[in-house]
PDB file of C-alpha atoms and ligand atoms in Angstrom:
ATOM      1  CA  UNK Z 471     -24.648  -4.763 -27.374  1.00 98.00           C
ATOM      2  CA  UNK Z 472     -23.967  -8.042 -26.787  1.00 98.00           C
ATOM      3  CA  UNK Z 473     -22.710  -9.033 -23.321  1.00 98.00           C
ATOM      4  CA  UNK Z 474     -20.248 -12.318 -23.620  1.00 99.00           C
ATOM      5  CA  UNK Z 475     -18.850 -14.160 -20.093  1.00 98.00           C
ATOM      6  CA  UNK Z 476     -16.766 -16.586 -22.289  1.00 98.00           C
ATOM      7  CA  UNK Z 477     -14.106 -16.457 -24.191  1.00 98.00           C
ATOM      8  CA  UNK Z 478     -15.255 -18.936 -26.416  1.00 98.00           C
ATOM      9  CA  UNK Z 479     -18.501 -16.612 -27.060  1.00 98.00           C
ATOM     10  CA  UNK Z 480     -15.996 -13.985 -27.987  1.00 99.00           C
ATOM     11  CA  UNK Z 481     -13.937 -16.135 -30.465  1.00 98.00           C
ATOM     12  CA  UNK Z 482     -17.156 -17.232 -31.938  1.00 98.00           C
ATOM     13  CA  UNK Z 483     -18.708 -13.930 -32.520  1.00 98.00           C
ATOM     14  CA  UNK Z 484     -15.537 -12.034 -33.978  1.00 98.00           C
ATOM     15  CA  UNK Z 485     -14.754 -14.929 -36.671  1.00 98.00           C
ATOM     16  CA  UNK Z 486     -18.091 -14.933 -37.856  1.00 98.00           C
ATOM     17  CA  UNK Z 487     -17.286 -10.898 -38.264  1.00 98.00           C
ATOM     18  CA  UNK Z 488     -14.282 -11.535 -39.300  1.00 98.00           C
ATOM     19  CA  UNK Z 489     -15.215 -13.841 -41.805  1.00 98.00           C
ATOM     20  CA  UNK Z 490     -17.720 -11.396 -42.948  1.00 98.00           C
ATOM     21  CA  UNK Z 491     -15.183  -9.145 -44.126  1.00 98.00           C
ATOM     22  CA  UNK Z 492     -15.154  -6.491 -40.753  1.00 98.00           C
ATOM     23  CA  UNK Z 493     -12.384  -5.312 -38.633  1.00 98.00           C
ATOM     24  CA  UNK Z 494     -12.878  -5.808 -35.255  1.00 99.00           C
ATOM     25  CA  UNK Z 495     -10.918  -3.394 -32.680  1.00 99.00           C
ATOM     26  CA  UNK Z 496     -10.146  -4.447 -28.927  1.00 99.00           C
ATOM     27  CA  UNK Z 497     -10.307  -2.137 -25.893  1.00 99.00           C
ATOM     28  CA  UNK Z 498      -9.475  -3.653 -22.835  1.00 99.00           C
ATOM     29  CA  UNK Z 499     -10.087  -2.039 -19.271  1.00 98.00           C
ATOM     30  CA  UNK Z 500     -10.579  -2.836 -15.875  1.00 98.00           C
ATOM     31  CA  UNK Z 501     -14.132  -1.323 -15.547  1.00 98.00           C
ATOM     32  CA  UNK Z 502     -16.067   1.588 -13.717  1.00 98.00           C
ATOM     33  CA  UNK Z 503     -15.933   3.569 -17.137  1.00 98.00           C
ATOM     34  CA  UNK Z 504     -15.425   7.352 -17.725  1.00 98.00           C
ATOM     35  CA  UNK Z 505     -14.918   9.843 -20.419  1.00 98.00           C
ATOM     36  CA  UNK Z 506     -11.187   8.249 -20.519  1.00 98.00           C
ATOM     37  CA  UNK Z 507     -12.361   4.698 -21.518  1.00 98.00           C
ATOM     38  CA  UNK Z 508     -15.552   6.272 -23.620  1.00 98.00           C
ATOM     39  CA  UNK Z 509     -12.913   8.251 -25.830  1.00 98.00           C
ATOM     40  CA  UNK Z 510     -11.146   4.675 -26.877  1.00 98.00           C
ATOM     41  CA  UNK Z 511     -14.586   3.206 -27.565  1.00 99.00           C
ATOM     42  CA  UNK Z 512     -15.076   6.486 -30.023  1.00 99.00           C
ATOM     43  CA  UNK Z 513     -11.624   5.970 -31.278  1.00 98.00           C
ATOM     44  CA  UNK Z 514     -12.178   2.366 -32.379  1.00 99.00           C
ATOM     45  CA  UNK Z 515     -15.331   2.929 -33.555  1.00 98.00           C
ATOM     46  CA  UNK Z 516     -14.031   5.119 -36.201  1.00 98.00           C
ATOM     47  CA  UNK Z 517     -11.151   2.614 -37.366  1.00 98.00           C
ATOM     48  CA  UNK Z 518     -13.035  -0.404 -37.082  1.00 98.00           C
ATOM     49  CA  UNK Z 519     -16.484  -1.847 -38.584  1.00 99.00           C
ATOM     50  CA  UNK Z 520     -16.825  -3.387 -34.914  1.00 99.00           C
ATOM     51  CA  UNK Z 521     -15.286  -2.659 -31.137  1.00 99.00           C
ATOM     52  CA  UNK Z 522     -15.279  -5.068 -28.145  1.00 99.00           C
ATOM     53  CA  UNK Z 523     -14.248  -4.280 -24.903  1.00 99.00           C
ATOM     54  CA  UNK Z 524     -13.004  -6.399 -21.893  1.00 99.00           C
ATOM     55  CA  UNK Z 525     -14.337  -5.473 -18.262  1.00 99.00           C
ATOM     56  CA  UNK Z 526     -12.155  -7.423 -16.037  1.00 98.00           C
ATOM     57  CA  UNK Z 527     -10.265  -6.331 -12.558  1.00 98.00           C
ATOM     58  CA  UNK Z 528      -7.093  -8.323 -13.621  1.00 98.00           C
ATOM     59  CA  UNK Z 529      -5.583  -9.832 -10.420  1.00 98.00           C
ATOM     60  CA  UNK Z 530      -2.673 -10.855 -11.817  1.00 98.00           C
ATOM     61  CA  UNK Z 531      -1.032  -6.838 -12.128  1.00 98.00           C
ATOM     62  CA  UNK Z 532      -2.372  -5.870  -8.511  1.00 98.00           C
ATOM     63  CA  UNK Z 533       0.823  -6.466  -5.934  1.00 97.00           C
ATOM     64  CA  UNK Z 534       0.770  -7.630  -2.410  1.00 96.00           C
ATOM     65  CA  UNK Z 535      -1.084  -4.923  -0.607  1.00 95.00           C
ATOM     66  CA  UNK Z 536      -2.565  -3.155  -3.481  1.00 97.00           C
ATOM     67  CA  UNK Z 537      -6.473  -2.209  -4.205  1.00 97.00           C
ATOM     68  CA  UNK Z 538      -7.201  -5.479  -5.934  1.00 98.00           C
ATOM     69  CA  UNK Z 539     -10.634  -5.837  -3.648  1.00 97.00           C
ATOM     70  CA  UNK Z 540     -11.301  -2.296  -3.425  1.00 97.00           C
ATOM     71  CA  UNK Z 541     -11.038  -1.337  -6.469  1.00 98.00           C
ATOM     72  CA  UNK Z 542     -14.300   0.282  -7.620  1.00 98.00           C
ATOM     73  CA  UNK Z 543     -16.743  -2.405 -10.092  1.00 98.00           C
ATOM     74  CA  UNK Z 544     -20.038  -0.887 -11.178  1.00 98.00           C
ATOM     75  CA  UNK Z 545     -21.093  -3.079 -14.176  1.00 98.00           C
ATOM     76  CA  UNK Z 546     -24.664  -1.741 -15.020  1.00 98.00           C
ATOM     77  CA  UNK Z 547     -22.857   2.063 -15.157  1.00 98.00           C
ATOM     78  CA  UNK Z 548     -20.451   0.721 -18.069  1.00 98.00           C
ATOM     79  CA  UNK Z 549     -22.290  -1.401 -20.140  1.00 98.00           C
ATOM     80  CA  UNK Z 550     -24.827   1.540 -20.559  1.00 98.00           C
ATOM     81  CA  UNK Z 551     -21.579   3.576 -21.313  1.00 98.00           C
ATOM     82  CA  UNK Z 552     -20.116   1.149 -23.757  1.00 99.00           C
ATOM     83  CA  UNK Z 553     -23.454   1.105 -25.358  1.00 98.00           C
ATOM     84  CA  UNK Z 554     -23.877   4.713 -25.722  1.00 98.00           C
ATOM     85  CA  UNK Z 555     -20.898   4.778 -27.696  1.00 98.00           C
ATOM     86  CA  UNK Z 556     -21.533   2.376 -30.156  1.00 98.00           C
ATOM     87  CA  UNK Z 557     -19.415  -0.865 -28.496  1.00 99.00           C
ATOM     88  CA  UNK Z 558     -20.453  -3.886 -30.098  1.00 99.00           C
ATOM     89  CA  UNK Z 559     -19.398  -6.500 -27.505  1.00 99.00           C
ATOM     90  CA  UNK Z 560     -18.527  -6.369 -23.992  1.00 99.00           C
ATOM     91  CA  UNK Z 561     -16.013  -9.249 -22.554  1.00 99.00           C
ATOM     92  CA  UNK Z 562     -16.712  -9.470 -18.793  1.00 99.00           C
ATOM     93  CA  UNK Z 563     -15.463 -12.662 -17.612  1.00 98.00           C
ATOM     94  CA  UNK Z 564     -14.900 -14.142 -14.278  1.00 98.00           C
ATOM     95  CA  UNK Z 565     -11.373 -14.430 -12.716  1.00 98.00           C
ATOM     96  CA  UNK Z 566     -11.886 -18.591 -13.129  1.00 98.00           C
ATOM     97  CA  UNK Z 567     -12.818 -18.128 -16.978  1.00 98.00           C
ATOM     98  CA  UNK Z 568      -8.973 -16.038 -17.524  1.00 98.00           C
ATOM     99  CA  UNK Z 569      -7.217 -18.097 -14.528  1.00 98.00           C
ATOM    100  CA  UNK Z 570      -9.135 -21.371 -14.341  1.00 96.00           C
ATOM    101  CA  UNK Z 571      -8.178 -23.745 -11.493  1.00 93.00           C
ATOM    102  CA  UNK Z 572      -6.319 -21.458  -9.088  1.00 85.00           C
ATOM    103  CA  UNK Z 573      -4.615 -19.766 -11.667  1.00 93.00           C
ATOM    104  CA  UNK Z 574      -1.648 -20.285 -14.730  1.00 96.00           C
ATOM    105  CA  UNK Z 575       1.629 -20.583 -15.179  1.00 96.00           C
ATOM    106  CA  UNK Z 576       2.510 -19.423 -17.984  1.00 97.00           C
ATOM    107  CA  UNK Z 577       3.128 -15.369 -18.390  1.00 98.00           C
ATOM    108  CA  UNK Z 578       4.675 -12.723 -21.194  1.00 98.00           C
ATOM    109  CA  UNK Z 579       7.151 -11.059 -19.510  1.00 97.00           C
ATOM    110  CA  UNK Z 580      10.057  -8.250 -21.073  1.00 98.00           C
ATOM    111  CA  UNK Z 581      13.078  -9.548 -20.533  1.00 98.00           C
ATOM    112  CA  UNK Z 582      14.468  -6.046 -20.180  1.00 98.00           C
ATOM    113  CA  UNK Z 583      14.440  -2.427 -17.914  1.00 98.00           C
ATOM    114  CA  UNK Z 584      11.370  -1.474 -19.498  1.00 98.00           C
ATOM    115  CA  UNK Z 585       8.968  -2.852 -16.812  1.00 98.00           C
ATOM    116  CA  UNK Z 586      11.646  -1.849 -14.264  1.00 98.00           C
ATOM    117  CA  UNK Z 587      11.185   2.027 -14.836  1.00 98.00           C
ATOM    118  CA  UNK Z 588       8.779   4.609 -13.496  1.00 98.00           C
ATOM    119  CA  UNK Z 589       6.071   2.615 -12.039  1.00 98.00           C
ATOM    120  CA  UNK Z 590       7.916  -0.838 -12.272  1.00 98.00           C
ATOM    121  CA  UNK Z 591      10.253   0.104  -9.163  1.00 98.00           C
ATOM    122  CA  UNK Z 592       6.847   0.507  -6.735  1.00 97.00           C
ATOM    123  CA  UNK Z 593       5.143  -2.315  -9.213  1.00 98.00           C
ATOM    124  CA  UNK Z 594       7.606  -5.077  -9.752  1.00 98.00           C
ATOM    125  CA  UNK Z 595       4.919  -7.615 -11.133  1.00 98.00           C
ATOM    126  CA  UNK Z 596       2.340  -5.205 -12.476  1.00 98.00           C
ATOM    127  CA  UNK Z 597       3.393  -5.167 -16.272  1.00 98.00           C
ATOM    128  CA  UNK Z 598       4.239  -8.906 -16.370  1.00 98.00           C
ATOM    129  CA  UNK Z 599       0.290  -9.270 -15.156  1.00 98.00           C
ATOM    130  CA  UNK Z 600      -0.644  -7.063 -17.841  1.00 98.00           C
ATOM    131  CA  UNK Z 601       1.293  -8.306 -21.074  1.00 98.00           C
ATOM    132  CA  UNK Z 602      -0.181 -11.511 -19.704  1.00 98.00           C
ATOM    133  CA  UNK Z 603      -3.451 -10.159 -19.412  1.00 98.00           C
ATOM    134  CA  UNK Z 604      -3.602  -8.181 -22.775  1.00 99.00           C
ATOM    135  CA  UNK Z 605      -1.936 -11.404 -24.683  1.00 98.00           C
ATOM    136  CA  UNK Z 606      -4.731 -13.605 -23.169  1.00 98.00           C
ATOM    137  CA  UNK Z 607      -7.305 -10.770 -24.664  1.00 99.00           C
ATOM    138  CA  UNK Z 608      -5.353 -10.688 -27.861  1.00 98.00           C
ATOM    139  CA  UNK Z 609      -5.562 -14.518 -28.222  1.00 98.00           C
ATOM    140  CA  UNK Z 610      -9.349 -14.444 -27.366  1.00 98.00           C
ATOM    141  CA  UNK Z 611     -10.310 -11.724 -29.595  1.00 98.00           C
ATOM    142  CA  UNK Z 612      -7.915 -11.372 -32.046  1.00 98.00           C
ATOM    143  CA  UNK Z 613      -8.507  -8.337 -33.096  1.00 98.00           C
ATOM    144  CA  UNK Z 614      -7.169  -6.232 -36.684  1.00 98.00           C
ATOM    145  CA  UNK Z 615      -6.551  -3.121 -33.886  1.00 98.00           C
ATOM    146  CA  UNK Z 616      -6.009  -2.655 -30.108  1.00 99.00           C
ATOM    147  CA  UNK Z 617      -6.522   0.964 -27.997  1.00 99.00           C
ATOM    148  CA  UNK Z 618      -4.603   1.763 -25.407  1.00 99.00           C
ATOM    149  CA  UNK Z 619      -4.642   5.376 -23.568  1.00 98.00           C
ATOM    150  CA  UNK Z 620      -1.511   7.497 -23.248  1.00 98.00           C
ATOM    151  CA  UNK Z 621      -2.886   8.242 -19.509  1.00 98.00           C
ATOM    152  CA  UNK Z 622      -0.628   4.676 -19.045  1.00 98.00           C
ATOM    153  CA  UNK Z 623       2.148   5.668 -21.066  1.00 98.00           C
ATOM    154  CA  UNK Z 624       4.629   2.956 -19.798  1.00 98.00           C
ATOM    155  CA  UNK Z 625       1.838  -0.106 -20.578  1.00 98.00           C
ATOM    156  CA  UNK Z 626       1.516   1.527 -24.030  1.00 98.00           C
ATOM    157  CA  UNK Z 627       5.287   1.454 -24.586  1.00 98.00           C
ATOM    158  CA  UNK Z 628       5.516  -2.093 -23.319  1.00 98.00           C
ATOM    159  CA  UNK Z 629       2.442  -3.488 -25.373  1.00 98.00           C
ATOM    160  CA  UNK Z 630       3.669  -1.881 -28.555  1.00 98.00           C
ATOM    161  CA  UNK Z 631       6.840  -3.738 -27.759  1.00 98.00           C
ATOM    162  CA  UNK Z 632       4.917  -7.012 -26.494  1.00 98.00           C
ATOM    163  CA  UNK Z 633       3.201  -6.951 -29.663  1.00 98.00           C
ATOM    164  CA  UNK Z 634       6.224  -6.673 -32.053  1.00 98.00           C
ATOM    165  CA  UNK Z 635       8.202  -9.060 -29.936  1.00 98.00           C
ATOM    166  CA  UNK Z 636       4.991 -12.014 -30.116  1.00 98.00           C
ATOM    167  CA  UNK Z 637       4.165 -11.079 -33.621  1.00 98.00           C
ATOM    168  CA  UNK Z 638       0.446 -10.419 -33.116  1.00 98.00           C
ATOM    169  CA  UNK Z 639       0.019  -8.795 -35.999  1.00 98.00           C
ATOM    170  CA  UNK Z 640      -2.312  -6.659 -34.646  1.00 98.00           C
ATOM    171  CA  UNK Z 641      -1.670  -2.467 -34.455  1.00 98.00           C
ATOM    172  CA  UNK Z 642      -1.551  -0.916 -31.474  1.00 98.00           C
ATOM    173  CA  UNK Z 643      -3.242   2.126 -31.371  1.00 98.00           C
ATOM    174  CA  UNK Z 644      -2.510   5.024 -28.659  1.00 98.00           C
ATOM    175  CA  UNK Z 645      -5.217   7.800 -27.896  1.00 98.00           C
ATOM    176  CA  UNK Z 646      -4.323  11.166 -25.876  1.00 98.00           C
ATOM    177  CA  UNK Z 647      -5.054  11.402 -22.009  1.00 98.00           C
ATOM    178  CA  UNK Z 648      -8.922  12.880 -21.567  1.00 98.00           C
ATOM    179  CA  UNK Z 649      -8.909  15.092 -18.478  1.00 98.00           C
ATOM    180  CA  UNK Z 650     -11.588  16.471 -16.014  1.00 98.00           C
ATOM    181  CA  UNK Z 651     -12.251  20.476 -17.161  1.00 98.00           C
ATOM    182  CA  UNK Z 652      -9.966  21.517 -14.218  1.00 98.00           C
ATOM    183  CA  UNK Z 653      -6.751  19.778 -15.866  1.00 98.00           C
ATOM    184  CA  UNK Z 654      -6.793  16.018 -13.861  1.00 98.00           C
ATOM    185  CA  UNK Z 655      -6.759  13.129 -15.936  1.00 98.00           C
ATOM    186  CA  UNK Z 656      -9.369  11.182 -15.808  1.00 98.00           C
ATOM    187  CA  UNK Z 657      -9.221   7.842 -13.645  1.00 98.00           C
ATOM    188  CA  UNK Z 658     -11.118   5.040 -12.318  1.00 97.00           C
ATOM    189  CA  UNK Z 659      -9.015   5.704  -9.041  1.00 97.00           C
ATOM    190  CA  UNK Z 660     -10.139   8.971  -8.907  1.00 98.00           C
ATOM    191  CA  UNK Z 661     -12.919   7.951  -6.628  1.00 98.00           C
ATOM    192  CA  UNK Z 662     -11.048   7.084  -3.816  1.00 98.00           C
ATOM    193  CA  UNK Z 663     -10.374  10.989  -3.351  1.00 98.00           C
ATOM    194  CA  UNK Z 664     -11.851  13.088  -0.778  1.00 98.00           C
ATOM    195  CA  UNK Z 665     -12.921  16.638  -1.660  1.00 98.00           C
ATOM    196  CA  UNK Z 666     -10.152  17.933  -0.186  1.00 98.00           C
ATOM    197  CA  UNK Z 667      -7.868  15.507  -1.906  1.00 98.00           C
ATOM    198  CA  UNK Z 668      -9.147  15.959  -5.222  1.00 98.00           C
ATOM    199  CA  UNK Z 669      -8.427  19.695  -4.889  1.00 98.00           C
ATOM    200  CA  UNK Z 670      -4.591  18.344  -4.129  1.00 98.00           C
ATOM    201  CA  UNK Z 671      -5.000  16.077  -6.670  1.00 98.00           C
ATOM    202  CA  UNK Z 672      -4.646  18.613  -9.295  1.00 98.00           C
ATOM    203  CA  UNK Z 673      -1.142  19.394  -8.665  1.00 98.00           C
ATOM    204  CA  UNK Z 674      -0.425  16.536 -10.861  1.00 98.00           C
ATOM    205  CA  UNK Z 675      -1.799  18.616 -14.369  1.00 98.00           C
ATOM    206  CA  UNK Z 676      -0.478  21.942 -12.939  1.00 98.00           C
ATOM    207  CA  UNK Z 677       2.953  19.666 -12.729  1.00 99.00           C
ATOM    208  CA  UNK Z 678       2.194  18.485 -16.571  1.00 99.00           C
ATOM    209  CA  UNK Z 679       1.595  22.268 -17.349  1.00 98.00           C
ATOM    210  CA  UNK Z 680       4.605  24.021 -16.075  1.00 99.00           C
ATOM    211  CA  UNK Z 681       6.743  21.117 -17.772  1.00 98.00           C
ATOM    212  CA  UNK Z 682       5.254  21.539 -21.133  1.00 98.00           C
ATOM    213  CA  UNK Z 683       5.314  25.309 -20.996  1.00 98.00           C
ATOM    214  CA  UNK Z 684       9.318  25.274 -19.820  1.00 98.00           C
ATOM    215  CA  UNK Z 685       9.911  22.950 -22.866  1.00 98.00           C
ATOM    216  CA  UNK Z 686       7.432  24.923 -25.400  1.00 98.00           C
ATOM    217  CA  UNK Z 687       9.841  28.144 -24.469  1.00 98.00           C
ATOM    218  CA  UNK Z 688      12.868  26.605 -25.083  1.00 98.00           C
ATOM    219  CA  UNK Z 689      14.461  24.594 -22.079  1.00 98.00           C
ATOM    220  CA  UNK Z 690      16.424  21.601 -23.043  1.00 98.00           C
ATOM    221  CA  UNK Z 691      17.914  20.522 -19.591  1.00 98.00           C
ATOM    222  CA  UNK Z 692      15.272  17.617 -18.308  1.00 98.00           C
ATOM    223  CA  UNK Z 693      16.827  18.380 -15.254  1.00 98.00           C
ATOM    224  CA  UNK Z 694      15.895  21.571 -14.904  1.00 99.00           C
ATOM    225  CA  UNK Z 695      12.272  20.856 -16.127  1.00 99.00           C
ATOM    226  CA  UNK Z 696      11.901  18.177 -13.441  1.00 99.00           C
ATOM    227  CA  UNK Z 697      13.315  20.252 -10.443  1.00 98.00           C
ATOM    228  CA  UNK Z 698      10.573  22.466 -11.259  1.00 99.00           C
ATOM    229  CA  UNK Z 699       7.905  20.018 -11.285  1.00 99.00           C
ATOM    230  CA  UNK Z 700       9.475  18.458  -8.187  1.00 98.00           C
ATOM    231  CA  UNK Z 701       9.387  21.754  -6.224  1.00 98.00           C
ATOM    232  CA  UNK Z 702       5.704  22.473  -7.421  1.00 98.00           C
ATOM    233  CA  UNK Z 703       4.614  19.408  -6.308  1.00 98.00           C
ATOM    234  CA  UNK Z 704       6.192  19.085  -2.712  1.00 98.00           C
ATOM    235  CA  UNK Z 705       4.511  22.451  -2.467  1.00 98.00           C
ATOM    236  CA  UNK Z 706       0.941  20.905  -2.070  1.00 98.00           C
ATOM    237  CA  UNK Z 707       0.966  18.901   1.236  1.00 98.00           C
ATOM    238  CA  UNK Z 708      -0.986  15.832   0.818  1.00 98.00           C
ATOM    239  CA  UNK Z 709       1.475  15.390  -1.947  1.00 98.00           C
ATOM    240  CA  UNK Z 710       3.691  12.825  -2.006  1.00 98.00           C
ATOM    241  CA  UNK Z 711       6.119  12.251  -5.008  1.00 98.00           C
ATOM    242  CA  UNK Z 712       6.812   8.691  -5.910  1.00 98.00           C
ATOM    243  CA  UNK Z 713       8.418   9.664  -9.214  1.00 98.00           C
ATOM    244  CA  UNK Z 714       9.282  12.685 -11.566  1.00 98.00           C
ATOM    245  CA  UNK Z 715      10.957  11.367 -14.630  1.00 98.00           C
ATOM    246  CA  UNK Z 716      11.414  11.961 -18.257  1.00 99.00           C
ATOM    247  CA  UNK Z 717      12.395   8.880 -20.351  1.00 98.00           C
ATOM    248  CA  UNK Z 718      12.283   7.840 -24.258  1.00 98.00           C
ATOM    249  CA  UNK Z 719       9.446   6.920 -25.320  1.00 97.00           C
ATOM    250  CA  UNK Z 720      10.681   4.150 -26.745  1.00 95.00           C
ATOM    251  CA  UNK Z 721      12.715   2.517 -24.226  1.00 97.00           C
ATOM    252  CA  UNK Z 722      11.542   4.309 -20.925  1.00 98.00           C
ATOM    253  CA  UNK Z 723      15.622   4.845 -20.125  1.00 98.00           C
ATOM    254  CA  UNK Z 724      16.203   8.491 -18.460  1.00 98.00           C
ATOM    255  CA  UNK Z 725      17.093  10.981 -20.816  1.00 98.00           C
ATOM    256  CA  UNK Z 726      18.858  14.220 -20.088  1.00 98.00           C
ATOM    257  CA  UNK Z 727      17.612  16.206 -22.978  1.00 98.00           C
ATOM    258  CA  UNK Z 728      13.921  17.338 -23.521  1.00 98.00           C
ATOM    259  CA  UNK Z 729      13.737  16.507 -27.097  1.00 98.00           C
ATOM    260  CA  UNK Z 730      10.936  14.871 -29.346  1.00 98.00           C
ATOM    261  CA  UNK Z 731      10.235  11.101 -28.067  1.00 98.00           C
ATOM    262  CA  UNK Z 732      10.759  11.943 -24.895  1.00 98.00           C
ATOM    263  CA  UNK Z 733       8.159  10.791 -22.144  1.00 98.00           C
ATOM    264  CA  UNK Z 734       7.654  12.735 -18.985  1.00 99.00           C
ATOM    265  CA  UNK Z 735       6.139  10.812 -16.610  1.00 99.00           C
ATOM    266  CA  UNK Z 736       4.908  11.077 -12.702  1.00 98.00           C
ATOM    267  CA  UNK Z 737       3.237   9.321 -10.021  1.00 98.00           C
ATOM    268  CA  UNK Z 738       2.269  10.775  -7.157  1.00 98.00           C
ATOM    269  CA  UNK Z 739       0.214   9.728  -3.705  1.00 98.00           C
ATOM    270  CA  UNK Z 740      -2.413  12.202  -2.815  1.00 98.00           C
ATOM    271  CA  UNK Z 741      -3.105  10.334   0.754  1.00 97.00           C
ATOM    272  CA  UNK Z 742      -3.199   6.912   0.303  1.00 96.00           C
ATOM    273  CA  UNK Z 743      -3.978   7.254  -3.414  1.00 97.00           C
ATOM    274  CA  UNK Z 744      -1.503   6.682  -6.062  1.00 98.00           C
ATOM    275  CA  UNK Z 745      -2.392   9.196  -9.342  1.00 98.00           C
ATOM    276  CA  UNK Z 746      -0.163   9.029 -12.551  1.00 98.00           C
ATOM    277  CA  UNK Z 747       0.149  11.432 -15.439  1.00 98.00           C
ATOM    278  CA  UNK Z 748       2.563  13.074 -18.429  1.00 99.00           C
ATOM    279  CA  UNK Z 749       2.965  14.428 -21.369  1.00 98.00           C
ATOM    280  CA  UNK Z 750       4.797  13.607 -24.363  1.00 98.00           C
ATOM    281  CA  UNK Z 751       7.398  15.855 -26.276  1.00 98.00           C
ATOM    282  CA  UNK Z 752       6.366  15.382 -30.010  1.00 95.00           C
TER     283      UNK Z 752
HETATM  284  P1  AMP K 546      -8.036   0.949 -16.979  1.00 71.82           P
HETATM  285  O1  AMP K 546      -9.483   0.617 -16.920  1.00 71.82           O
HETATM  286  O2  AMP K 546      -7.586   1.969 -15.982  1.00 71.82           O
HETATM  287  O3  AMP K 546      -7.149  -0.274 -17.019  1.00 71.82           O
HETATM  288  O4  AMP K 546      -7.809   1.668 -18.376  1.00 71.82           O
HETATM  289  C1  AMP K 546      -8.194   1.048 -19.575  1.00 71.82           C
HETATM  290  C2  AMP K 546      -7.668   1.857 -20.729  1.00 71.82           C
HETATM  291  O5  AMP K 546      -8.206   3.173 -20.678  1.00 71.82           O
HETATM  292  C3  AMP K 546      -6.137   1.998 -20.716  1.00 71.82           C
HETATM  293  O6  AMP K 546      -5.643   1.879 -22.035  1.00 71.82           O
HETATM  294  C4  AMP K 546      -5.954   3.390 -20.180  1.00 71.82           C
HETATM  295  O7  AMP K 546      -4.746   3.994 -20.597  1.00 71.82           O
HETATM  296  C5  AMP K 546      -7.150   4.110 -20.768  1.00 71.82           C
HETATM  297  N1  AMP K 546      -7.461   5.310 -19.992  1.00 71.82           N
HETATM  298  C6  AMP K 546      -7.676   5.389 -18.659  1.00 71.82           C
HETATM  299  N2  AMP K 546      -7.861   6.676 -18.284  1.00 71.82           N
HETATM  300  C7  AMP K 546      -7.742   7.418 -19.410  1.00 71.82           C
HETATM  301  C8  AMP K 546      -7.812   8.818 -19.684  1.00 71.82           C
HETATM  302  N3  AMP K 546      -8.039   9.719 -18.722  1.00 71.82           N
HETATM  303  N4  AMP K 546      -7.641   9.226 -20.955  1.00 71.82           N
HETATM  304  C9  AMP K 546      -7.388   8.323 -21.949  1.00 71.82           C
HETATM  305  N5  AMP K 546      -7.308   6.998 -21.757  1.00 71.82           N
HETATM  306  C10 AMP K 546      -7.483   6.553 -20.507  1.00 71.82           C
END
């Protein structure tokens, strides 16, 4: 696997694929890789002749007060990940090489509510940081495909939007959450937990659960599904509900009915940590 700092290392390597007649698919993450990450890598690898991934904490989508510093880097663990599963290339560049001298001025930004629901009200800058981020990777890589997990539902909506909006010309490509054998999603953040909060943690997935059973037997009223997923969740005490909404898919605005295209989505603090999950009515 070959490990580039540069983007100009990057651009190199994928035209000379490129030019050699392969497809080249992007993954981009922030690092400290799990099964969650691994099953985009697997995912590419079966669309595309060859898969790069980006490893890079991107500062720009971490507010005032969020875990920019501590969140968890562990470099050696995901290259030998990435190259278990068949990545070609890994991107790992410094904050200077993406925001050279102090930083840029120049972002990609959705001019409408989309970054302004579900996690956009606690987040206000996070999604402009990452369509800025993920165009910068697009631009560097150009890739023929791009994989994105449904774990992030909201960034997947906006990128697929991003993407049509800037013309890339590049498909997105959006692969289902992978979860822990106890039901919780998989996450980088998941770390931060204590034993006891992991335990808590799982309220989230039982949350998911109940919601997709109520709709599988039949209940329309999204208000009804969410009052039960409210209720279930202020039952676990380290619990803290941020939000407990179901939107459309395609333009994250609350919906009333639980219909096909419709997103439910949550995020919830389990002590000082801030999980996310949701399921999809298809
Ligand atoms: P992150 O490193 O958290 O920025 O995530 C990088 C990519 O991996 C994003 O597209 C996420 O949606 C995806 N991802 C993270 N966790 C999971 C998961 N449990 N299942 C599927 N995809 C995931």
């Amino acid at each position: 696997m070959i490990i580039a700092t540069t983007a100009a290392e990057v651009r190199r390597q994928v035209r000379a694929w490129q030019r050699a007649g392969l497809t080249v698919g992007l993954v981009p993450t922030m690092g400290y890789l799990h099964e969650g990450h691994a099953s985009l890598i697997d995912c590419a690898k079966r669309e595309c002749d060859r898969v790069v991934a980006s490893v890079f904490v991107n500062p720009t989508q971490f507010g005032p007060g969020e875990d920019l510093e501590a969140y968890p880097r562990d470099f050696e663990h995901d290259c030998a990940l990435l190259s278990e599963h068949g990545c070609d290339m890994v991107f790992h560049p410094a904050v200077e090489e993406m925001y050279p001298d102090g930083g840029i001025v120049t972002y990609v930004e959705l001019h409408n509510d989309m970054p302004k629901q579900l996690c956009g009200v606690t987040r206000p800058i996070h999604f402009r940081g990452v369509c800025t981020v993920v165009s910068k990777l697009f631009n560097i890589a150009s890739p023929d495909k791009a994989f994105f997990g449904q774990k992030d539902a909201q960034q997947l909506a906006i990128i697929r939007r991003m993407a049509r909006d800037m013309s890339y010309g590049i498909e997105i490509i959006g692969c289902p959450i992978v979860r822990d054998a106890d039901g919780l999603a998989k996450s980088s953040r998941n770390t931060y937990l204590s034993p006891e909060e992991r335990k808590a943690a799982l309220v989230l997935s039982r949350a998911v659960r109940l919601g997709e059973k109520m709709v599988a037997e039949g209940e329309t009223r999204a208000a009804v599904v969410l009052n039960a997923m409210q209720t279930l969740i202020e039952g676990e005490p380290l619990a803290l509900i941020d939000y407990v909404s179901a939107v459309s898919l395609d333009t994250l605005m609350p919906v009333t009915e639980m219909k096909s295209g419709v997103l439910t989505a949550m995020a919830v603090y389990i002590g000082r940590t801030r999980l996310i999950d949701n399921f999809i009515i298809r």
